[in-house]
PDB file of C-alpha atoms in Angstrom:
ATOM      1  CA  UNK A   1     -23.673   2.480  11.465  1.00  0.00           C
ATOM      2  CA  UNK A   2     -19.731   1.029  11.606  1.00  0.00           C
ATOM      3  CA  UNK A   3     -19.350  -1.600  13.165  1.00  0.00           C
ATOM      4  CA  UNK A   4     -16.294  -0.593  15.544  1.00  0.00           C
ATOM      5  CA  UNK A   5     -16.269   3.828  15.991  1.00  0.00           C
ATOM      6  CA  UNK A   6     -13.026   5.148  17.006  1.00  0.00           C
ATOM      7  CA  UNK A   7     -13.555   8.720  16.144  1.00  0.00           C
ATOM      8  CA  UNK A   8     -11.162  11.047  17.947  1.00  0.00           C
ATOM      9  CA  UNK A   9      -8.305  12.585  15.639  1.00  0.00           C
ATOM     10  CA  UNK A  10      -4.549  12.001  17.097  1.00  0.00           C
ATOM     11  CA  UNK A  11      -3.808  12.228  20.759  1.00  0.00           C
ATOM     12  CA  UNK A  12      -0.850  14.065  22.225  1.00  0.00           C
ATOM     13  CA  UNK A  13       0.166  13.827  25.473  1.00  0.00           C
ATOM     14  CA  UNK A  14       3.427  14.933  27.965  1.00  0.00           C
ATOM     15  CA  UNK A  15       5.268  12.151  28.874  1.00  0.00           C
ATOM     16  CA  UNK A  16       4.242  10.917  32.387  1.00  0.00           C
ATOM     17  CA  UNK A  17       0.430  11.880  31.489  1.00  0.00           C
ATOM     18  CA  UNK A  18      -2.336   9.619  31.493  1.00  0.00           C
ATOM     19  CA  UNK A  19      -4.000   8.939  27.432  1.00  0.00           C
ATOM     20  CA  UNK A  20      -7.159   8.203  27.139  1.00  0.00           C
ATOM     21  CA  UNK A  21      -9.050   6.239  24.324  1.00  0.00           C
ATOM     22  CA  UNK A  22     -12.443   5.506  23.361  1.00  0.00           C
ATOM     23  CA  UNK A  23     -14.379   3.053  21.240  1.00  0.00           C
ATOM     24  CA  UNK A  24     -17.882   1.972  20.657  1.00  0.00           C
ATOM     25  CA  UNK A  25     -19.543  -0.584  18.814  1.00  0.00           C
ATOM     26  CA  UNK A  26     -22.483  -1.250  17.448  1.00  0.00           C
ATOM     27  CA  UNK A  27     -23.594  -4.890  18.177  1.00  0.00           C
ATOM     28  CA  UNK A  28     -25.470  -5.485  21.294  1.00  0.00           C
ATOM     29  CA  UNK A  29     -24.680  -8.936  21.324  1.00  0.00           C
ATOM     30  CA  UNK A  30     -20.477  -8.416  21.022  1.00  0.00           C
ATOM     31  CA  UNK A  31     -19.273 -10.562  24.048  1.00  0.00           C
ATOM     32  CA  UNK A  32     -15.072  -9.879  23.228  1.00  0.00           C
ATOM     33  CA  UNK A  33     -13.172  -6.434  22.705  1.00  0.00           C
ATOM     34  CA  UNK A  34      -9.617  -5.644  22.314  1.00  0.00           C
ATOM     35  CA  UNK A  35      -7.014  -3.343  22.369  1.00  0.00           C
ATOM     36  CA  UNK A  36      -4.187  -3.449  19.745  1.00  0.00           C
ATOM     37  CA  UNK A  37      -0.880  -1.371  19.090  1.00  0.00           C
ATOM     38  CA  UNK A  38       0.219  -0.833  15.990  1.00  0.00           C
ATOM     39  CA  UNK A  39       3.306   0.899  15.468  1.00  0.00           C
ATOM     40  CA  UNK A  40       3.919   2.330  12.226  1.00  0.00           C
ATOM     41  CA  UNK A  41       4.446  -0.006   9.378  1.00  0.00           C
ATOM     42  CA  UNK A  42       4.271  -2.888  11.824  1.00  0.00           C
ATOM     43  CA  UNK A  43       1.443  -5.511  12.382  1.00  0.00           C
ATOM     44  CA  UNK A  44      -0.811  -5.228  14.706  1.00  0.00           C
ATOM     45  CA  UNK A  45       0.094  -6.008  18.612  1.00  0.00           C
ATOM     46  CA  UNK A  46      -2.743  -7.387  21.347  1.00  0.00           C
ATOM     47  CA  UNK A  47      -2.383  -4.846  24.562  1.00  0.00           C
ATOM     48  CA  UNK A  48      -5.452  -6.018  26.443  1.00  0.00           C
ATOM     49  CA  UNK A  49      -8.558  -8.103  26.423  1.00  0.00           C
ATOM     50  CA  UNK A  50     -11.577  -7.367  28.470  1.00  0.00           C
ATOM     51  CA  UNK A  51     -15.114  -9.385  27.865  1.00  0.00           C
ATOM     52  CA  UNK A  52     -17.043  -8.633  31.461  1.00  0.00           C
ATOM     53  CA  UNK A  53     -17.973  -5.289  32.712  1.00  0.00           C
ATOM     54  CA  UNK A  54     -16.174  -3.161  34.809  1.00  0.00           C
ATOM     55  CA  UNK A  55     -11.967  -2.059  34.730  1.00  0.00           C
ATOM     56  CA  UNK A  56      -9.246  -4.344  33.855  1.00  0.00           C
ATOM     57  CA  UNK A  57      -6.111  -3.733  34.770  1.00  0.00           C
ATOM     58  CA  UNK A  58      -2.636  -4.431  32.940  1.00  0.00           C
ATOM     59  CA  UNK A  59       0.527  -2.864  34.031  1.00  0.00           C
ATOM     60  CA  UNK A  60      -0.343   0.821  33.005  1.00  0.00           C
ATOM     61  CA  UNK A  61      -2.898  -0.217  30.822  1.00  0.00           C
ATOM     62  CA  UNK A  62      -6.699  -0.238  32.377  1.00  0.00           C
ATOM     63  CA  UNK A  63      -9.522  -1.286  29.915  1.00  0.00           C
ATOM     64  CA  UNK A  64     -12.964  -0.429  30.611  1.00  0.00           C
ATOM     65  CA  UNK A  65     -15.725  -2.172  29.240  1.00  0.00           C
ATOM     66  CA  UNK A  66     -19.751  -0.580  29.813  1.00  0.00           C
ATOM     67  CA  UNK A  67     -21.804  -3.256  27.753  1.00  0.00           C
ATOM     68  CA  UNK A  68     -25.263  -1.359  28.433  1.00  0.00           C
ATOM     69  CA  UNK A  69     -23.594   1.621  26.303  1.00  0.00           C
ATOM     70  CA  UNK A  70     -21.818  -0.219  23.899  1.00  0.00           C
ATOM     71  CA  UNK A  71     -18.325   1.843  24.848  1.00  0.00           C
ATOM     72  CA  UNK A  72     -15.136   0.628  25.595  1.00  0.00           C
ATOM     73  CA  UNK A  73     -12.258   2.706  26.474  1.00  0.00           C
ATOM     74  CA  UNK A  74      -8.468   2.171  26.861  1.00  0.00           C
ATOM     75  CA  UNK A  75      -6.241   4.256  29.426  1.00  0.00           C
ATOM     76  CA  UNK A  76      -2.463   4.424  29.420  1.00  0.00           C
ATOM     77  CA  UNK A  77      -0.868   5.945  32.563  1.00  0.00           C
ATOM     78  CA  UNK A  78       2.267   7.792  33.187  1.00  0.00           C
ATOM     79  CA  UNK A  79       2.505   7.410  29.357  1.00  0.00           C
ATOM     80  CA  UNK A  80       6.375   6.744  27.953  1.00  0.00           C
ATOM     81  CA  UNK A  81       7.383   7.807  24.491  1.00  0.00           C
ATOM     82  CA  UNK A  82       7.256   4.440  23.427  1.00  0.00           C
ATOM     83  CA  UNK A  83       3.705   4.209  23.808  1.00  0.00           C
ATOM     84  CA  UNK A  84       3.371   6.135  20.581  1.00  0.00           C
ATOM     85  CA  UNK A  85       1.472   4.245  18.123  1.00  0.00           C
ATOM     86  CA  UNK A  86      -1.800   3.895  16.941  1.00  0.00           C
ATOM     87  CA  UNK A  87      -4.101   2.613  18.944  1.00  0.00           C
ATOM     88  CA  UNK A  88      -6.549  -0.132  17.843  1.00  0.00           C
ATOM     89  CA  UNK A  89     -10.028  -1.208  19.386  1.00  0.00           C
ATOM     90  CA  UNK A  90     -11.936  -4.723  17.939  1.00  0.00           C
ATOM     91  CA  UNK A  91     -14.720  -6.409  18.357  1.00  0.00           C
ATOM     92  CA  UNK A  92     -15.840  -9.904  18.258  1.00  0.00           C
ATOM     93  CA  UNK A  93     -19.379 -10.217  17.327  1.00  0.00           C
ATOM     94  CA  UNK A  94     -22.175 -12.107  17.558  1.00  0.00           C
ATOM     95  CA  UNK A  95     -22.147 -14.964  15.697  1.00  0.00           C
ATOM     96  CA  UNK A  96     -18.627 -14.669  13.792  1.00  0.00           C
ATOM     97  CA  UNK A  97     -15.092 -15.723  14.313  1.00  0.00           C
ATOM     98  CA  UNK A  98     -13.642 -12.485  12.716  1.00  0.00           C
ATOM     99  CA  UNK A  99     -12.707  -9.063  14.624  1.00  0.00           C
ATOM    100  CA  UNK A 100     -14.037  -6.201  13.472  1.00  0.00           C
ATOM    101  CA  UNK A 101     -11.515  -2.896  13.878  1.00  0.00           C
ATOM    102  CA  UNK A 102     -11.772   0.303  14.609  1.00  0.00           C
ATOM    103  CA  UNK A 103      -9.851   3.256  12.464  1.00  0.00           C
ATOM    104  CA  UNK A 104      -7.508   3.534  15.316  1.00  0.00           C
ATOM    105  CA  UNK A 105      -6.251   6.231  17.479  1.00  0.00           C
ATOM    106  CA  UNK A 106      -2.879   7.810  16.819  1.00  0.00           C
ATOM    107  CA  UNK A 107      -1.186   8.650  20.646  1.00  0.00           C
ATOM    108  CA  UNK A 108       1.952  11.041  20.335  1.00  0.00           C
ATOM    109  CA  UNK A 109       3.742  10.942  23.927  1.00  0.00           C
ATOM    110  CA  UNK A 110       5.725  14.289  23.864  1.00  0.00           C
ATOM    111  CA  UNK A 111       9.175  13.942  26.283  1.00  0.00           C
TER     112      UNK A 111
ATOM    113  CA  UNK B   1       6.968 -17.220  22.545  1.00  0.00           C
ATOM    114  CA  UNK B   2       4.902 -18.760  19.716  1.00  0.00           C
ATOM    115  CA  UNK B   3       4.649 -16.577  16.850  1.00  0.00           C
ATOM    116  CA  UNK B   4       2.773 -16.121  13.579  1.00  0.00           C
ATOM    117  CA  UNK B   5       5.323 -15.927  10.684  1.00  0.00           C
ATOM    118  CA  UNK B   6       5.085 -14.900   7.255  1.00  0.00           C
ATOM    119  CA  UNK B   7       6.693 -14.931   3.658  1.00  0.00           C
ATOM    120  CA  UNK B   8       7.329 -12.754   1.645  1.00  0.00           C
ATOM    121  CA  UNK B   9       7.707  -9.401   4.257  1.00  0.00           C
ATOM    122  CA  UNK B  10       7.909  -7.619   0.781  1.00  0.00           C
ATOM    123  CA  UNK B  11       6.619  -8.384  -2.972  1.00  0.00           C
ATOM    124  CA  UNK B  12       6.110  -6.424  -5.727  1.00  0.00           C
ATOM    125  CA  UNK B  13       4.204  -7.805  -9.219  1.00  0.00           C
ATOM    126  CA  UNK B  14       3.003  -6.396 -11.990  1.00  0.00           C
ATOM    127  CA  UNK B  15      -0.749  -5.788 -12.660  1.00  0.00           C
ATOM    128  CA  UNK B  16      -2.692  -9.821 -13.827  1.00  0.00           C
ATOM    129  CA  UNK B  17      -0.117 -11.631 -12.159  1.00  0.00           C
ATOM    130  CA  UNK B  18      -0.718 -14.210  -9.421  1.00  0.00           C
ATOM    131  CA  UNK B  19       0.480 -13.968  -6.234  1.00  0.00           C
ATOM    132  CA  UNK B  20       0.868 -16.274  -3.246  1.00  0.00           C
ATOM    133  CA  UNK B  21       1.458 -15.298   0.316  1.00  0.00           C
ATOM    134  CA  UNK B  22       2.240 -17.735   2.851  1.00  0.00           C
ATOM    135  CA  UNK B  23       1.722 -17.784   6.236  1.00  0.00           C
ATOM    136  CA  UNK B  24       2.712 -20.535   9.241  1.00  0.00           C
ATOM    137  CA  UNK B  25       0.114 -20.331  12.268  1.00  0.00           C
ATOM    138  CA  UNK B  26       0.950 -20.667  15.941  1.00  0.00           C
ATOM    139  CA  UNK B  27       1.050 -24.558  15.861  1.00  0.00           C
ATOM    140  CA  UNK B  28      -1.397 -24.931  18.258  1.00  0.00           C
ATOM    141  CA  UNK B  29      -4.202 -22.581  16.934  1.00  0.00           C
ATOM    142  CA  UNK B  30      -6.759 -24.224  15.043  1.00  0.00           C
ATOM    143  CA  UNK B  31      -8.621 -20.706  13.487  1.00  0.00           C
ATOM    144  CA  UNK B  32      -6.432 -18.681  10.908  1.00  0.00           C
ATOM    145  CA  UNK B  33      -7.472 -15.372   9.342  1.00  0.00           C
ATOM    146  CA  UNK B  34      -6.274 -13.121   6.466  1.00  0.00           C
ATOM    147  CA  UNK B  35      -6.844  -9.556   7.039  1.00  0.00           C
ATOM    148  CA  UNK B  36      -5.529  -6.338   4.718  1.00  0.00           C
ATOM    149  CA  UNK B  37      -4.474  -3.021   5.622  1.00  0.00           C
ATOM    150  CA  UNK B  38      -4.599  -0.419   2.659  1.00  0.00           C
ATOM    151  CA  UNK B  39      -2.108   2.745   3.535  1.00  0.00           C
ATOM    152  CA  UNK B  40      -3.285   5.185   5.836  1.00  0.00           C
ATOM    153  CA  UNK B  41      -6.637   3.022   6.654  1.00  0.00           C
ATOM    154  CA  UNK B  42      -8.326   0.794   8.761  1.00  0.00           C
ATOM    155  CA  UNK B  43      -7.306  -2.967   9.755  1.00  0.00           C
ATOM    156  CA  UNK B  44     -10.377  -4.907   7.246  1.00  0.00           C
ATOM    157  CA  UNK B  45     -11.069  -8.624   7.642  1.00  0.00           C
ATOM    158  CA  UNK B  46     -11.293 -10.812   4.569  1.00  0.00           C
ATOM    159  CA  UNK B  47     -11.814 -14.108   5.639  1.00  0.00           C
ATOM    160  CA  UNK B  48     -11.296 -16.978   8.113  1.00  0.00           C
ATOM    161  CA  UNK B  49     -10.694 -20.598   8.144  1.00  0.00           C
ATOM    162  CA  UNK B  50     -11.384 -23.745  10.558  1.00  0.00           C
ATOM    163  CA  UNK B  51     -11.434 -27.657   9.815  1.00  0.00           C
ATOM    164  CA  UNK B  52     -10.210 -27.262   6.226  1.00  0.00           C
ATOM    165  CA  UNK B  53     -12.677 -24.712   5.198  1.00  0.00           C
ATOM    166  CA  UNK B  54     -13.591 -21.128   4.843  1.00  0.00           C
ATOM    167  CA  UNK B  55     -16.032 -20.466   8.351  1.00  0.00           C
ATOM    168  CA  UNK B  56     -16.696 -17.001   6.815  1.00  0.00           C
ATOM    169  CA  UNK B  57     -15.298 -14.121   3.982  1.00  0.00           C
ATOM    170  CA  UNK B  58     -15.591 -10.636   3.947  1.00  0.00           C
ATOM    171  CA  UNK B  59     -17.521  -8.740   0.438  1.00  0.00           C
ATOM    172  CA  UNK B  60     -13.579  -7.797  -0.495  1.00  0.00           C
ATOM    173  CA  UNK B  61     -12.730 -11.609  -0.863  1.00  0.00           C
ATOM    174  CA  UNK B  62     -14.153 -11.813  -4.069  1.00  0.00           C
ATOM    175  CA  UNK B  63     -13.832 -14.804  -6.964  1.00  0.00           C
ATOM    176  CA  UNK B  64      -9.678 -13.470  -7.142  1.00  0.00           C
ATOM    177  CA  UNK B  65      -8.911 -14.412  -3.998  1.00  0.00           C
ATOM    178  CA  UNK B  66      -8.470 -18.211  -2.330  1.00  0.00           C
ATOM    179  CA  UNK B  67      -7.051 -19.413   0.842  1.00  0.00           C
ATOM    180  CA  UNK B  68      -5.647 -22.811   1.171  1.00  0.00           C
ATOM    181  CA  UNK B  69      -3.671 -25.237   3.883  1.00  0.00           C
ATOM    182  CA  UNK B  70      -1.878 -27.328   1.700  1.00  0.00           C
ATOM    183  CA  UNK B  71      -0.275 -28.968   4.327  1.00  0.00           C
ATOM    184  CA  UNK B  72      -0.198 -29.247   8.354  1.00  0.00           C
ATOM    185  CA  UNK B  73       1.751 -25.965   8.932  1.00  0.00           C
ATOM    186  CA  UNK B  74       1.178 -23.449   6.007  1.00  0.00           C
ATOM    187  CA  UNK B  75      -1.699 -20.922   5.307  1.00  0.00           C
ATOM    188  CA  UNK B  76      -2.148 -19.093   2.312  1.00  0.00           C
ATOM    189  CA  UNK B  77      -3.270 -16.496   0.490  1.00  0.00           C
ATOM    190  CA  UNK B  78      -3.591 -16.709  -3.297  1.00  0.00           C
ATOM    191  CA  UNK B  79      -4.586 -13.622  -5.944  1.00  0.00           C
ATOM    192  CA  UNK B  80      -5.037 -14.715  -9.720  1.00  0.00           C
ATOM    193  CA  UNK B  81      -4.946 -11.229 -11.094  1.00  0.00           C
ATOM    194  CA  UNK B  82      -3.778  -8.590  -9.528  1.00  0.00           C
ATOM    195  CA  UNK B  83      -5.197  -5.312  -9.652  1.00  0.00           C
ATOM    196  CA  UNK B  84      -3.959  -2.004  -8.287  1.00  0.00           C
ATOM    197  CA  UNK B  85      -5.768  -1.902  -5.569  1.00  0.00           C
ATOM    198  CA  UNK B  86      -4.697  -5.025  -4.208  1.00  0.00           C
ATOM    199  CA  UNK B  87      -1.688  -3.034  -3.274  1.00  0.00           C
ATOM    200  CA  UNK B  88      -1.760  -3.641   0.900  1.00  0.00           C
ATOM    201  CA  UNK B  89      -0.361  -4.906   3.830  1.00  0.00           C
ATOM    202  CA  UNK B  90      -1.566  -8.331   4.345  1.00  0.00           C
ATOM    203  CA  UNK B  91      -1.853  -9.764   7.848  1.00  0.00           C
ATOM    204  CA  UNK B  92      -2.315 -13.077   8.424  1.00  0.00           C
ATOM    205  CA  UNK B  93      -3.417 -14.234  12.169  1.00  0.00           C
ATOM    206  CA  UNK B  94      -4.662 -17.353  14.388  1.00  0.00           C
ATOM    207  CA  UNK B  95      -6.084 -17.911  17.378  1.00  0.00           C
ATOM    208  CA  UNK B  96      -6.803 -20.774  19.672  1.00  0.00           C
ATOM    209  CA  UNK B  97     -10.573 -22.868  19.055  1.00  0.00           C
ATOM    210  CA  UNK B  98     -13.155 -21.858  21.564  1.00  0.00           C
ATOM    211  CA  UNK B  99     -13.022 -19.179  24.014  1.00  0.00           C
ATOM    212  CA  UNK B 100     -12.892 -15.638  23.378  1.00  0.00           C
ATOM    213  CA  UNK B 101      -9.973 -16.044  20.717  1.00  0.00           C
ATOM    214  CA  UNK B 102      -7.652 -13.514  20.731  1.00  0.00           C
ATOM    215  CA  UNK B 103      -5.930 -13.131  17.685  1.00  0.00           C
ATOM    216  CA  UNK B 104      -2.299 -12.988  17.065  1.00  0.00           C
ATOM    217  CA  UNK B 105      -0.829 -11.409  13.873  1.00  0.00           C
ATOM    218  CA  UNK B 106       2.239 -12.156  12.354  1.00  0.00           C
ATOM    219  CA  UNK B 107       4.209  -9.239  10.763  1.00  0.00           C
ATOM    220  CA  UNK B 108       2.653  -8.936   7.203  1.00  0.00           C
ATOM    221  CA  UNK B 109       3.345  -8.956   3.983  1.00  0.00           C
ATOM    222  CA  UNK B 110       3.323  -5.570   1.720  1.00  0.00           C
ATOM    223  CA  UNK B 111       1.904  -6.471  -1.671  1.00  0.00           C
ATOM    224  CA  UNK B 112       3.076  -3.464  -4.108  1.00  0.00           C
ATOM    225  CA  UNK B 113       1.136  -3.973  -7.450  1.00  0.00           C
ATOM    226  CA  UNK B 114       2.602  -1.604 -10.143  1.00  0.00           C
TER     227      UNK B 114
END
């Protein structure tokens, strides 16, 4: 089982729409998850940080976090066309100092 | 804003030959972390480093690759023989001691290896 599952295939949205991204992991014990951007042939970019339960909102970003099913999600309201980049979901787990990373999400806002 | 920053953004070798990349941390972080990014695929982790030593190392940082602070701001990266497949985007990153650490990236460096 990976680590860090990001399995749906690119995401295209209308501009103004709301994206939405999911992630789960496979460790139990994970107690920090993140949400990067990565715009093509750039380094990766921290968006949000959630480690409790619940929503967290940022701007037009709102991370969820449901520990009990090992799922986090991402959602980016009335997207803009810069949001288009791929979207990255990690992982701290138990025990280690290093994220783990998901394959990433591709988002395509369409004007 | 504090910012990861690395050298070179581009370098290209030719298959056996060493390379070094360099990396200065946000001065105030005290974990650092190489990570790779073949083309078209995932972010992968290949090792960290706290007090002076390796903390842990990913299966892909094999007996080629070594990581050294050779002084009180740089980071690097060394690989004694490159091999096609080395051929990545290298990201080095750091993040503050305790906590939930975020990490912060700087903007890579693209190893071509012909």
């Amino acid at each position: 089982q990976k680590e860090v599952e990001q399995n749906s295939g690119p995401l295209s949205v209308p501009e103004g729409a709301i994206a939405s991204l999911n992630c789960t992991y496979s460790d139990r014990g994970s107690q920090s998850f993140f949400w990067y951007r990565q715009y093509s042939g750039k380094s990766p970019e921290l968006i949000m940080s959630i480690y409790s339960n619940g929503d967290k909102e940022d701007g037009r970003f709102t991370a969820q976090l449901n520990k009990a099913s090992q799922y986090v999600s991402l959602l980016i309201r009335d997207s803009q066309p810069s949001d288009s980049a791929t979207y990255l979901c990690a992982v701290r787990l138990r025990g280690n100092n290093r994220l783990a990373f998901g394959k990433g999400n591709q988002v395509v806002v369409i004007p | 804003e504090p910012e990861v920053t690395q050298t070179p953004s581009h370098q290209v070798t030719q298959m056996g030959q060493e390379v070094i990349l360099r990396c200065v941390p946000i001065s105030n972080h005290l974990y650092f972390y190489w990570y790779r990014q073949i083309l078209g695929q995932k972010v992968e982790f290949l090792v960290s480093f706290y007090n002076n030593e390796i903390s842990e190392k990913s299966e892909i940082f094999d007996d080629q690759f070594s990581v050294e602070r050779p002084d009180g701001s740089n980071f690097t990266l060394k690989i004694r023989s490159t091999k096609l497949e080395d051929s990545a985007m290298y990201f080095c990153a750091s993040s503050e001691a305790g906590g939930p650490r975020e990490l912060f990236f700087g903007e890579g460096s693209r190893l071509t290896v012909l």
